[in-house]
């Protein structure tokens, strides 16, 4: 995922994937701004911003649960903003890996499909921080931590099949 994230900027972002002005299930343009702010905060974390990161993670999680309520809403969300939907799923893969491991298989299957079936250039130019989230996920089992906390309670995920 590091390599994908590294080479993604060599493909210019295409604003048609931003979903600005697209509202329905969610305000996708606002979510994209939150997603980019969240990614920046995770990378450049400072002790002062810890509460802000937590609050933003809760907001993003609430958006995900809005979509998760009904299968029809999930389909509508994916049709409204494909990459916004994928960002939310990737974000919840990271959340589930840190807390609720019973949710890992369905979320991971979706991300396996995204990474395996969507051409790299399309993902790289979408303008959503999907690769950044996947880098955070990949680091969970390598000892490079994007977030603090008591590691005694975090499980290593080297046993998950990430193919």
Short mmCIF file of N, CA and C in Angstrom, two decimals:
data_model
loop_
_atom_site.label_atom_id
_atom_site.label_comp_id
_atom_site.label_asym_id
_atom_site.label_seq_id
_atom_site.Cartn_x
_atom_site.Cartn_y
_atom_site.Cartn_z
N UNK A 1 0.82 -1.21 0.00
CA UNK A 1 0.00 0.00 0.00
C UNK A 1 0.86 1.26 0.00
N UNK A 2 2.05 1.17 0.61
CA UNK A 2 2.94 2.32 0.58
C UNK A 2 3.31 2.69 -0.86
N UNK A 3 3.61 1.69 -1.66
CA UNK A 3 3.99 1.95 -3.05
C UNK A 3 2.82 2.56 -3.82
N UNK A 4 1.63 2.04 -3.61
CA UNK A 4 0.46 2.59 -4.29
C UNK A 4 0.24 4.04 -3.90
N UNK A 5 0.36 4.31 -2.62
CA UNK A 5 0.17 5.69 -2.15
C UNK A 5 1.28 6.59 -2.70
N UNK A 6 2.49 6.08 -2.75
CA UNK A 6 3.62 6.87 -3.24
C UNK A 6 3.44 7.28 -4.71
N UNK A 7 2.98 6.37 -5.53
CA UNK A 7 2.86 6.65 -6.95
C UNK A 7 1.52 7.27 -7.35
N UNK A 8 0.56 7.27 -6.47
CA UNK A 8 -0.76 7.85 -6.79
C UNK A 8 -0.68 9.31 -7.23
N UNK A 9 0.12 10.17 -6.59
CA UNK A 9 0.16 11.58 -7.03
C UNK A 9 0.68 11.79 -8.44
N UNK A 10 1.30 10.78 -9.05
CA UNK A 10 1.76 10.94 -10.42
C UNK A 10 0.59 10.93 -11.42
N UNK A 11 -0.60 10.66 -10.92
CA UNK A 11 -1.81 10.69 -11.74
C UNK A 11 -2.69 11.82 -11.23
N UNK A 12 -2.95 12.82 -12.06
CA UNK A 12 -3.73 13.97 -11.59
C UNK A 12 -5.13 13.57 -11.14
N UNK A 13 -5.58 14.23 -10.08
CA UNK A 13 -6.93 13.96 -9.57
C UNK A 13 -7.96 14.43 -10.60
N UNK A 14 -9.04 13.69 -10.68
CA UNK A 14 -10.13 14.03 -11.59
C UNK A 14 -11.33 14.45 -10.76
N UNK A 15 -11.73 15.68 -10.91
CA UNK A 15 -12.78 16.24 -10.06
C UNK A 15 -14.12 15.53 -10.23
N UNK A 16 -14.31 14.80 -11.31
CA UNK A 16 -15.58 14.09 -11.48
C UNK A 16 -15.78 13.01 -10.43
N UNK A 17 -14.69 12.58 -9.77
CA UNK A 17 -14.79 11.57 -8.72
C UNK A 17 -14.98 12.18 -7.33
N UNK A 18 -14.89 13.51 -7.21
CA UNK A 18 -14.98 14.16 -5.90
C UNK A 18 -16.38 14.06 -5.30
N UNK A 19 -17.39 14.05 -6.14
CA UNK A 19 -18.79 14.02 -5.70
C UNK A 19 -19.22 15.32 -5.04
N UNK A 20 -18.57 16.42 -5.38
CA UNK A 20 -18.98 17.71 -4.84
C UNK A 20 -20.39 18.04 -5.34
N UNK A 21 -21.22 18.50 -4.43
CA UNK A 21 -22.59 18.84 -4.78
C UNK A 21 -23.51 17.64 -4.83
N UNK A 22 -22.96 16.46 -4.65
CA UNK A 22 -23.76 15.23 -4.67
C UNK A 22 -24.29 14.98 -3.26
N UNK A 23 -25.57 15.08 -3.10
CA UNK A 23 -26.18 14.78 -1.80
C UNK A 23 -27.30 13.79 -2.04
N UNK A 24 -27.54 13.00 -1.10
CA UNK A 24 -28.56 11.95 -1.17
C UNK A 24 -28.50 11.24 0.16
N UNK A 25 -27.76 10.16 0.18
CA UNK A 25 -27.54 9.45 1.43
C UNK A 25 -26.69 10.33 2.36
N UNK A 26 -25.64 10.93 1.79
CA UNK A 26 -24.73 11.81 2.54
C UNK A 26 -24.38 13.01 1.68
N UNK A 27 -23.80 14.02 2.31
CA UNK A 27 -23.21 15.13 1.57
C UNK A 27 -21.78 14.69 1.26
N UNK A 28 -21.56 14.17 0.05
CA UNK A 28 -20.30 13.53 -0.30
C UNK A 28 -19.15 14.52 -0.40
N UNK A 29 -19.42 15.73 -0.85
CA UNK A 29 -18.35 16.73 -0.93
C UNK A 29 -17.81 17.07 0.44
N UNK A 30 -18.72 17.22 1.41
CA UNK A 30 -18.30 17.50 2.78
C UNK A 30 -17.53 16.31 3.36
N UNK A 31 -17.99 15.10 3.06
CA UNK A 31 -17.29 13.91 3.56
C UNK A 31 -15.88 13.83 2.98
N UNK A 32 -15.72 14.19 1.70
CA UNK A 32 -14.39 14.16 1.10
C UNK A 32 -13.45 15.13 1.82
N UNK A 33 -13.95 16.31 2.13
CA UNK A 33 -13.12 17.27 2.88
C UNK A 33 -12.75 16.72 4.25
N UNK A 34 -13.72 16.09 4.93
CA UNK A 34 -13.43 15.48 6.23
C UNK A 34 -12.41 14.36 6.09
N UNK A 35 -12.54 13.58 5.02
CA UNK A 35 -11.62 12.44 4.83
C UNK A 35 -10.19 12.92 4.64
N UNK A 36 -10.02 13.98 3.88
CA UNK A 36 -8.67 14.51 3.65
C UNK A 36 -8.12 15.16 4.92
N UNK A 37 -8.98 15.85 5.66
CA UNK A 37 -8.54 16.45 6.93
C UNK A 37 -8.15 15.36 7.93
N UNK A 38 -8.95 14.30 7.99
CA UNK A 38 -8.66 13.18 8.90
C UNK A 38 -7.31 12.56 8.56
N UNK A 39 -7.07 12.33 7.27
CA UNK A 39 -5.80 11.74 6.85
C UNK A 39 -4.63 12.62 7.24
N UNK A 40 -4.75 13.93 6.99
CA UNK A 40 -3.68 14.87 7.37
C UNK A 40 -3.46 14.85 8.88
N UNK A 41 -4.53 14.82 9.64
CA UNK A 41 -4.40 14.82 11.10
C UNK A 41 -3.74 13.53 11.59
N UNK A 42 -4.05 12.41 10.97
CA UNK A 42 -3.44 11.13 11.37
C UNK A 42 -1.94 11.14 11.08
N UNK A 43 -1.56 11.70 9.96
CA UNK A 43 -0.14 11.73 9.59
C UNK A 43 0.66 12.71 10.42
N UNK A 44 0.10 13.87 10.65
CA UNK A 44 0.82 14.94 11.33
C UNK A 44 0.31 15.08 12.77
N UNK A 45 0.05 13.96 13.37
CA UNK A 45 -0.60 13.98 14.67
C UNK A 45 0.23 14.73 15.70
N UNK A 46 -0.48 15.48 16.46
CA UNK A 46 0.13 16.19 17.57
C UNK A 46 -0.75 15.93 18.78
N UNK A 47 -0.18 15.97 19.94
CA UNK A 47 -0.99 15.72 21.14
C UNK A 47 -2.18 16.68 21.25
N UNK A 48 -2.01 17.91 20.76
CA UNK A 48 -3.10 18.88 20.84
C UNK A 48 -4.28 18.48 19.96
N UNK A 49 -4.02 17.77 18.88
CA UNK A 49 -5.06 17.43 17.91
C UNK A 49 -5.74 16.09 18.22
N UNK A 50 -5.35 15.41 19.27
CA UNK A 50 -5.90 14.08 19.56
C UNK A 50 -7.41 14.10 19.72
N UNK A 51 -7.93 15.09 20.42
CA UNK A 51 -9.39 15.17 20.60
C UNK A 51 -10.08 15.45 19.28
N UNK A 52 -9.46 16.31 18.46
CA UNK A 52 -10.04 16.62 17.16
C UNK A 52 -10.08 15.39 16.26
N UNK A 53 -9.03 14.58 16.29
CA UNK A 53 -9.00 13.35 15.49
C UNK A 53 -10.09 12.41 15.96
N UNK A 54 -10.23 12.25 17.27
CA UNK A 54 -11.27 11.36 17.81
C UNK A 54 -12.66 11.82 17.39
N UNK A 55 -12.90 13.12 17.47
CA UNK A 55 -14.21 13.66 17.09
C UNK A 55 -14.47 13.44 15.60
N UNK A 56 -13.46 13.67 14.79
CA UNK A 56 -13.61 13.48 13.35
C UNK A 56 -13.82 12.01 13.01
N UNK A 57 -13.13 11.12 13.70
CA UNK A 57 -13.33 9.68 13.48
C UNK A 57 -14.75 9.27 13.84
N UNK A 58 -15.29 9.84 14.90
CA UNK A 58 -16.68 9.53 15.27
C UNK A 58 -17.65 10.03 14.20
N UNK A 59 -17.40 11.22 13.68
CA UNK A 59 -18.26 11.75 12.60
C UNK A 59 -18.22 10.86 11.38
N UNK A 60 -17.02 10.46 10.97
CA UNK A 60 -16.88 9.59 9.80
C UNK A 60 -17.55 8.25 10.06
N UNK A 61 -17.37 7.71 11.26
CA UNK A 61 -18.03 6.46 11.63
C UNK A 61 -19.54 6.58 11.59
N UNK A 62 -20.07 7.72 12.03
CA UNK A 62 -21.52 7.96 11.97
C UNK A 62 -22.01 7.95 10.53
N UNK A 63 -21.22 8.52 9.63
CA UNK A 63 -21.60 8.51 8.20
C UNK A 63 -21.66 7.07 7.70
N UNK A 64 -20.70 6.27 8.11
CA UNK A 64 -20.69 4.87 7.69
C UNK A 64 -21.93 4.15 8.20
N UNK A 65 -22.29 4.37 9.45
CA UNK A 65 -23.45 3.68 10.01
C UNK A 65 -24.75 4.18 9.40
N UNK A 66 -24.77 5.41 8.92
CA UNK A 66 -25.93 5.90 8.18
C UNK A 66 -26.13 5.04 6.93
N UNK A 67 -25.05 4.72 6.27
CA UNK A 67 -25.11 3.90 5.05
C UNK A 67 -25.42 2.45 5.39
N UNK A 68 -24.89 1.96 6.47
CA UNK A 68 -24.97 0.54 6.81
C UNK A 68 -26.38 0.11 7.24
N UNK A 69 -27.22 1.04 7.58
CA UNK A 69 -28.54 0.69 8.15
C UNK A 69 -29.38 -0.23 7.28
N UNK A 70 -29.38 -0.01 5.97
CA UNK A 70 -30.20 -0.82 5.06
C UNK A 70 -29.39 -1.18 3.82
N UNK A 71 -29.57 -2.38 3.29
CA UNK A 71 -28.87 -2.75 2.06
C UNK A 71 -29.17 -1.80 0.90
N UNK A 72 -30.39 -1.31 0.81
CA UNK A 72 -30.73 -0.38 -0.27
C UNK A 72 -29.94 0.92 -0.14
N UNK A 73 -29.72 1.36 1.08
CA UNK A 73 -28.94 2.58 1.31
C UNK A 73 -27.49 2.36 0.92
N UNK A 74 -26.96 1.17 1.19
CA UNK A 74 -25.59 0.86 0.80
C UNK A 74 -25.44 0.93 -0.72
N UNK A 75 -26.39 0.35 -1.43
CA UNK A 75 -26.34 0.37 -2.89
C UNK A 75 -26.47 1.80 -3.41
N UNK A 76 -27.38 2.56 -2.82
CA UNK A 76 -27.57 3.95 -3.24
C UNK A 76 -26.29 4.76 -3.00
N UNK A 77 -25.67 4.56 -1.86
CA UNK A 77 -24.43 5.29 -1.54
C UNK A 77 -23.33 4.95 -2.54
N UNK A 78 -23.21 3.70 -2.89
CA UNK A 78 -22.17 3.29 -3.84
C UNK A 78 -22.44 3.88 -5.22
N UNK A 79 -23.70 4.00 -5.58
CA UNK A 79 -24.04 4.60 -6.87
C UNK A 79 -23.85 6.11 -6.87
N UNK A 80 -24.14 6.76 -5.75
CA UNK A 80 -23.99 8.21 -5.66
C UNK A 80 -22.52 8.64 -5.72
N UNK A 81 -21.70 7.94 -4.95
CA UNK A 81 -20.29 8.33 -4.88
C UNK A 81 -19.44 7.09 -4.62
N UNK A 82 -19.05 6.46 -5.68
CA UNK A 82 -18.33 5.18 -5.59
C UNK A 82 -17.11 5.26 -4.67
N UNK A 83 -16.25 6.25 -4.88
CA UNK A 83 -15.01 6.30 -4.11
C UNK A 83 -15.23 6.81 -2.69
N UNK A 84 -16.24 7.61 -2.49
CA UNK A 84 -16.60 8.01 -1.12
C UNK A 84 -17.05 6.80 -0.32
N UNK A 85 -17.83 5.96 -0.96
CA UNK A 85 -18.27 4.72 -0.32
C UNK A 85 -17.06 3.85 0.02
N UNK A 86 -16.13 3.72 -0.93
CA UNK A 86 -14.95 2.90 -0.68
C UNK A 86 -14.08 3.49 0.42
N UNK A 87 -13.99 4.81 0.49
CA UNK A 87 -13.24 5.43 1.58
C UNK A 87 -13.86 5.04 2.92
N UNK A 88 -15.19 5.14 3.02
CA UNK A 88 -15.85 4.81 4.29
C UNK A 88 -15.59 3.36 4.68
N UNK A 89 -15.64 2.45 3.71
CA UNK A 89 -15.38 1.05 4.01
C UNK A 89 -13.93 0.87 4.47
N UNK A 90 -12.98 1.49 3.76
CA UNK A 90 -11.56 1.38 4.15
C UNK A 90 -11.35 1.93 5.55
N UNK A 91 -11.99 3.05 5.83
CA UNK A 91 -11.87 3.66 7.15
C UNK A 91 -12.40 2.72 8.23
N UNK A 92 -13.46 2.03 7.93
CA UNK A 92 -14.03 1.10 8.92
C UNK A 92 -13.23 -0.19 9.01
N UNK A 93 -12.48 -0.55 7.98
CA UNK A 93 -11.55 -1.68 8.09
C UNK A 93 -10.54 -1.37 9.18
N UNK A 94 -10.01 -0.16 9.17
CA UNK A 94 -9.04 0.25 10.19
C UNK A 94 -9.71 0.26 11.57
N UNK A 95 -10.91 0.80 11.66
CA UNK A 95 -11.61 0.84 12.95
C UNK A 95 -11.90 -0.57 13.47
N UNK A 96 -12.34 -1.45 12.57
CA UNK A 96 -12.65 -2.82 12.98
C UNK A 96 -11.39 -3.57 13.38
N UNK A 97 -10.30 -3.30 12.70
CA UNK A 97 -9.04 -3.99 13.04
C UNK A 97 -8.58 -3.61 14.43
N UNK A 98 -8.90 -2.41 14.87
CA UNK A 98 -8.48 -1.97 16.19
C UNK A 98 -9.44 -2.35 17.30
N UNK A 99 -10.70 -2.68 16.95
CA UNK A 99 -11.68 -2.90 18.01
C UNK A 99 -12.56 -4.12 17.77
N UNK A 100 -13.23 -4.16 16.65
CA UNK A 100 -14.31 -5.13 16.45
C UNK A 100 -13.94 -6.11 15.35
N UNK A 101 -13.14 -7.10 15.68
CA UNK A 101 -12.58 -7.97 14.65
C UNK A 101 -13.63 -8.83 13.95
N UNK A 102 -14.80 -9.01 14.53
CA UNK A 102 -15.81 -9.82 13.85
C UNK A 102 -16.35 -9.14 12.60
N UNK A 103 -16.10 -7.83 12.44
CA UNK A 103 -16.52 -7.12 11.24
C UNK A 103 -15.47 -7.15 10.14
N UNK A 104 -14.30 -7.66 10.41
CA UNK A 104 -13.21 -7.63 9.44
C UNK A 104 -13.52 -8.36 8.13
N UNK A 105 -13.98 -9.59 8.13
CA UNK A 105 -14.13 -10.31 6.85
C UNK A 105 -15.00 -9.60 5.82
N UNK A 106 -16.21 -9.11 6.16
CA UNK A 106 -17.00 -8.45 5.10
C UNK A 106 -16.35 -7.16 4.59
N UNK A 107 -15.78 -6.36 5.49
CA UNK A 107 -15.13 -5.12 5.06
C UNK A 107 -13.90 -5.44 4.21
N UNK A 108 -13.14 -6.43 4.62
CA UNK A 108 -11.94 -6.79 3.88
C UNK A 108 -12.27 -7.31 2.49
N UNK A 109 -13.37 -8.05 2.37
CA UNK A 109 -13.77 -8.55 1.05
C UNK A 109 -14.07 -7.40 0.09
N UNK A 110 -14.73 -6.38 0.60
CA UNK A 110 -15.03 -5.22 -0.25
C UNK A 110 -13.73 -4.56 -0.70
N UNK A 111 -12.80 -4.36 0.23
CA UNK A 111 -11.54 -3.71 -0.13
C UNK A 111 -10.68 -4.59 -1.03
N UNK A 112 -10.74 -5.90 -0.85
CA UNK A 112 -10.04 -6.81 -1.78
C UNK A 112 -10.55 -6.60 -3.20
N UNK A 113 -11.86 -6.47 -3.34
CA UNK A 113 -12.45 -6.24 -4.64
C UNK A 113 -12.02 -4.90 -5.21
N UNK A 114 -12.02 -3.86 -4.37
CA UNK A 114 -11.62 -2.53 -4.82
C UNK A 114 -10.19 -2.55 -5.33
N UNK A 115 -9.27 -3.05 -4.52
CA UNK A 115 -7.85 -3.05 -4.89
C UNK A 115 -7.59 -3.98 -6.07
N UNK A 116 -8.30 -5.09 -6.13
CA UNK A 116 -8.07 -6.07 -7.19
C UNK A 116 -8.74 -5.75 -8.51
N UNK A 117 -9.90 -5.09 -8.48
CA UNK A 117 -10.68 -4.93 -9.71
C UNK A 117 -10.70 -3.53 -10.30
N UNK A 118 -10.43 -2.52 -9.51
CA UNK A 118 -10.45 -1.15 -10.03
C UNK A 118 -9.04 -0.79 -10.47
N UNK A 119 -8.88 -0.32 -11.69
CA UNK A 119 -7.53 0.02 -12.17
C UNK A 119 -6.86 1.06 -11.27
N UNK A 120 -5.56 0.90 -11.09
CA UNK A 120 -4.78 1.78 -10.22
C UNK A 120 -4.96 3.25 -10.60
N UNK A 121 -4.92 3.54 -11.89
CA UNK A 121 -5.00 4.94 -12.33
C UNK A 121 -6.32 5.56 -11.89
N UNK A 122 -7.37 4.80 -11.94
CA UNK A 122 -8.69 5.31 -11.52
C UNK A 122 -8.70 5.57 -10.01
N UNK A 123 -8.18 4.64 -9.24
CA UNK A 123 -8.11 4.84 -7.78
C UNK A 123 -7.19 6.00 -7.44
N UNK A 124 -6.07 6.09 -8.13
CA UNK A 124 -5.10 7.14 -7.84
C UNK A 124 -5.64 8.53 -8.16
N UNK A 125 -6.51 8.63 -9.14
CA UNK A 125 -7.01 9.94 -9.56
C UNK A 125 -8.35 10.31 -8.94
N UNK A 126 -8.85 9.48 -8.02
CA UNK A 126 -10.18 9.73 -7.47
C UNK A 126 -10.23 10.89 -6.48
N UNK A 127 -9.10 11.24 -5.87
CA UNK A 127 -9.10 12.36 -4.93
C UNK A 127 -9.55 12.00 -3.52
N UNK A 128 -9.83 10.74 -3.28
CA UNK A 128 -10.20 10.27 -1.95
C UNK A 128 -8.98 9.56 -1.35
N UNK A 129 -8.71 9.70 -0.06
CA UNK A 129 -7.49 9.12 0.54
C UNK A 129 -7.60 7.63 0.85
N UNK A 130 -7.99 6.86 -0.13
CA UNK A 130 -8.17 5.42 0.08
C UNK A 130 -6.83 4.74 0.35
N UNK A 131 -5.82 5.08 -0.44
CA UNK A 131 -4.51 4.45 -0.22
C UNK A 131 -3.94 4.83 1.14
N UNK A 132 -4.12 6.06 1.58
CA UNK A 132 -3.62 6.48 2.89
C UNK A 132 -4.25 5.65 4.00
N UNK A 133 -5.54 5.38 3.88
CA UNK A 133 -6.21 4.56 4.90
C UNK A 133 -5.67 3.15 4.86
N UNK A 134 -5.42 2.63 3.67
CA UNK A 134 -4.90 1.27 3.57
C UNK A 134 -3.47 1.17 4.10
N UNK A 135 -2.70 2.25 4.00
CA UNK A 135 -1.35 2.27 4.59
C UNK A 135 -1.48 2.16 6.11
N UNK A 136 -2.42 2.88 6.68
CA UNK A 136 -2.63 2.80 8.14
C UNK A 136 -3.01 1.37 8.51
N UNK A 137 -3.91 0.78 7.74
CA UNK A 137 -4.32 -0.60 8.00
C UNK A 137 -3.14 -1.56 7.90
N UNK A 138 -2.33 -1.41 6.87
CA UNK A 138 -1.19 -2.31 6.68
C UNK A 138 -0.18 -2.19 7.81
N UNK A 139 -0.09 -1.02 8.42
CA UNK A 139 0.87 -0.81 9.49
C UNK A 139 0.42 -1.35 10.84
N UNK A 140 -0.82 -1.74 10.95
CA UNK A 140 -1.31 -2.21 12.24
C UNK A 140 -0.53 -3.41 12.76
N UNK A 141 -0.03 -4.23 11.87
CA UNK A 141 0.68 -5.43 12.33
C UNK A 141 2.19 -5.32 12.18
N UNK A 142 2.71 -4.12 11.92
CA UNK A 142 4.14 -3.99 11.69
C UNK A 142 4.86 -3.19 12.77
N UNK A 143 4.14 -2.72 13.74
CA UNK A 143 4.79 -1.97 14.80
C UNK A 143 4.99 -0.50 14.49
N UNK A 144 4.53 -0.03 13.32
CA UNK A 144 4.58 1.39 13.01
C UNK A 144 3.17 1.90 13.27
N UNK A 145 3.03 2.73 14.26
CA UNK A 145 1.69 3.09 14.71
C UNK A 145 1.35 4.51 14.31
N UNK A 146 0.20 4.66 13.67
CA UNK A 146 -0.29 5.97 13.31
C UNK A 146 -1.09 6.58 14.45
N UNK A 147 -1.35 5.80 15.49
CA UNK A 147 -2.14 6.31 16.60
C UNK A 147 -1.58 5.75 17.89
N UNK A 148 -1.85 6.46 18.96
CA UNK A 148 -1.35 6.04 20.26
C UNK A 148 -2.26 5.02 20.89
N UNK A 149 -2.18 4.89 22.16
CA UNK A 149 -3.03 3.94 22.88
C UNK A 149 -2.19 2.85 23.51
N UNK A 150 -2.85 2.04 24.27
CA UNK A 150 -2.19 0.95 24.96
C UNK A 150 -2.10 -0.24 24.02
N UNK A 151 -0.93 -0.53 23.50
CA UNK A 151 -0.76 -1.60 22.52
C UNK A 151 -1.01 -2.98 23.12
N UNK A 152 -1.05 -3.07 24.42
CA UNK A 152 -1.34 -4.34 25.07
C UNK A 152 -2.70 -4.88 24.61
N UNK A 153 -3.62 -3.96 24.31
CA UNK A 153 -4.97 -4.37 23.94
C UNK A 153 -5.20 -4.43 22.44
N UNK A 154 -4.17 -4.16 21.65
CA UNK A 154 -4.30 -4.22 20.20
C UNK A 154 -3.72 -5.53 19.70
N UNK A 155 -4.43 -6.18 18.84
CA UNK A 155 -4.00 -7.46 18.31
C UNK A 155 -3.22 -7.27 17.02
N UNK A 156 -2.20 -8.07 16.80
CA UNK A 156 -1.48 -8.06 15.54
C UNK A 156 -2.29 -8.81 14.50
N UNK A 157 -2.31 -8.32 13.29
CA UNK A 157 -3.15 -8.93 12.27
C UNK A 157 -2.36 -9.63 11.19
N UNK A 158 -1.21 -10.17 11.53
CA UNK A 158 -0.43 -10.88 10.53
C UNK A 158 -1.10 -12.20 10.13
N UNK A 159 -2.09 -12.64 10.90
CA UNK A 159 -2.76 -13.89 10.56
C UNK A 159 -3.89 -13.67 9.54
N UNK A 160 -4.25 -12.43 9.23
CA UNK A 160 -5.30 -12.19 8.24
C UNK A 160 -4.74 -12.38 6.84
N UNK A 161 -5.52 -13.01 6.00
CA UNK A 161 -5.13 -13.20 4.60
C UNK A 161 -5.41 -11.88 3.87
N UNK A 162 -4.36 -11.14 3.55
CA UNK A 162 -4.52 -9.83 2.91
C UNK A 162 -4.36 -9.89 1.41
N UNK A 163 -4.42 -11.08 0.85
CA UNK A 163 -4.32 -11.18 -0.62
C UNK A 163 -5.56 -10.72 -1.29
#
